[in-house]
Tab-separated table of C-alpha atoms in Angstrom:
chain	number	residue	atom	x	y	z
V	1	MET	CA	113.969	93.240	80.987
V	2	ASN	CA	116.685	90.821	81.996
V	3	THR	CA	115.213	88.727	84.838
V	4	PHE	CA	112.164	86.560	85.388
V	5	ILE	CA	110.528	87.311	88.749
V	6	ASP	CA	107.575	86.118	90.811
V	7	VAL	CA	105.635	88.564	92.976
V	8	ILE	CA	104.570	86.684	96.105
V	9	SER	CA	102.243	87.420	98.993
V	10	THR	CA	102.868	85.615	102.275
V	11	ALA	CA	100.173	84.850	104.816
V	12	PRO	CA	100.083	82.773	107.999
V	13	ALA	CA	98.157	79.511	107.784
V	14	LYS	CA	97.648	76.628	110.198
V	15	ASP	CA	98.663	73.106	109.287
V	16	ALA	CA	96.845	69.898	110.282
V	17	GLU	CA	98.363	69.928	113.798
V	18	GLY	CA	97.424	73.581	114.390
V	19	PHE	CA	100.894	75.107	114.041
V	20	ALA	CA	101.166	78.415	112.215
V	21	ALA	CA	103.372	78.527	109.135
V	22	GLU	CA	103.950	81.091	106.388
V	23	THR	CA	102.438	80.175	103.024
V	24	ASP	CA	103.459	81.755	99.732
V	25	THR	CA	100.937	82.696	97.069
V	26	ILE	CA	102.314	83.654	93.657
V	27	LEU	CA	100.405	86.722	92.480
V	28	ALA	CA	102.251	87.278	89.180
V	29	SER	CA	105.177	86.019	87.124
V	30	VAL	CA	106.744	88.673	84.910
V	31	ARG	CA	110.005	89.815	83.325
V	32	ALA	CA	111.782	92.691	85.030
V	33	TYR	CA	114.875	94.850	84.839
V	34	LYS	CA	117.059	94.227	87.896
V	35	GLU	CA	119.834	96.479	89.125
V	36	ASP	CA	121.915	95.628	92.182
V	37	ARG	CA	123.189	98.313	94.536
V	38	HIS	CA	126.469	99.914	93.560
V	39	GLY	CA	128.287	103.206	94.027
V	40	SER	CA	126.561	105.211	91.294
V	41	GLU	CA	125.176	108.705	91.797
V	42	ARG	CA	121.635	107.399	91.499
V	43	TRP	CA	122.040	104.993	94.433
V	44	SER	CA	123.709	107.685	96.547
V	45	ASN	CA	120.645	109.901	95.970
V	46	MET	CA	118.464	107.122	97.383
V	47	ALA	CA	120.272	107.179	100.744
V	48	VAL	CA	116.944	107.033	102.579
V	49	PHE	CA	116.677	103.411	101.521
V	50	SER	CA	119.995	102.360	102.992
V	51	THR	CA	118.778	98.763	103.412
V	52	ALA	CA	117.699	98.424	99.769
V	53	SER	CA	120.014	96.119	97.885
V	54	SER	CA	118.253	95.917	94.501
V	55	LEU	CA	115.980	97.839	92.206
V	56	PHE	CA	113.374	96.100	90.039
V	57	ARG	CA	111.436	97.754	87.205
V	58	PHE	CA	108.592	95.951	85.429
V	59	ARG	CA	105.354	96.622	83.574
V	60	LYS	CA	102.319	97.449	85.691
V	61	ILE	CA	100.229	94.348	86.335
V	62	PRO	CA	96.490	94.983	85.819
V	63	ASN	CA	94.319	94.602	88.934
V	64	LEU	CA	97.335	94.062	91.213
V	65	GLU	CA	98.672	96.659	93.631
V	66	ILE	CA	102.312	96.118	94.574
V	67	THR	CA	102.834	97.050	98.224
V	68	ALA	CA	105.632	97.039	100.761
V	69	GLY	CA	105.903	93.707	102.529
V	70	MET	CA	105.367	91.569	99.433
V	71	ILE	CA	108.186	89.318	98.274
V	72	ILE	CA	109.967	89.117	94.910
V	73	THR	CA	111.760	85.906	93.981
V	74	CYS	CA	114.180	85.452	91.110
V	75	ALA	CA	117.158	83.251	90.280
V	76	ASP	CA	119.317	85.297	92.697
V	77	GLY	CA	117.087	84.762	95.747
V	78	ARG	CA	114.224	86.354	97.673
V	79	TYR	CA	113.740	90.090	98.159
V	80	ARG	CA	111.372	91.967	100.501
V	81	ILE	CA	109.745	94.994	98.847
V	82	LEU	CA	110.526	98.219	100.735
V	83	SER	CA	108.799	100.643	98.374
V	84	ALA	CA	106.933	100.558	95.072
V	85	GLU	CA	106.105	103.530	92.903
V	86	ASP	CA	104.694	104.315	89.485
V	87	VAL	CA	107.464	105.480	87.129
V	88	ARG	CA	106.704	109.054	86.035
V	89	GLY	CA	103.042	108.644	87.025
V	90	ARG	CA	102.035	107.165	83.670
V	91	GLY	CA	100.704	103.841	84.928
V	92	MET	CA	102.981	101.816	82.648
V	93	TYR	CA	105.914	100.724	84.813
V	94	ILE	CA	106.437	100.012	88.516
V	95	GLU	CA	109.790	100.623	90.199
V	96	VAL	CA	110.490	98.631	93.342
V	97	LEU	CA	113.282	99.008	95.892
V	98	ALA	CA	113.883	95.759	97.742
V	99	GLU	CA	116.262	94.213	100.241
V	100	ARG	CA	117.666	90.743	99.854
V	101	LEU	CA	116.452	88.220	102.428
V	102	GLU	CA	119.210	86.018	103.769
V	103	PRO	CA	118.213	82.504	104.750
V	104	SER	CA	118.439	81.798	108.459
V	105	VAL	CA	119.485	78.164	107.987
V	106	ARG	CA	121.890	76.910	105.360
């Protein structure tokens, strides 16, 4: 577990003037193992997820279902979750494939 991450849910909300804006809600803050995409055999076997740029593995969070569309933030940036699955079906660890979100304005 080499990275601190926040699991975030985004939802549209209206401000005082009535304009819609995305709001972030932090659902959990945990430590995770992070592996960036590289040319290993494992990543080549996951060719279906060609847009995935990172893999995160962390302990299952009680009473929280990790779904596609949620956001993970860490020191390296923001990542959109593409898929989440239980490692070996034991209910102990969650493995997430995510793509890095590039900011539109710098």
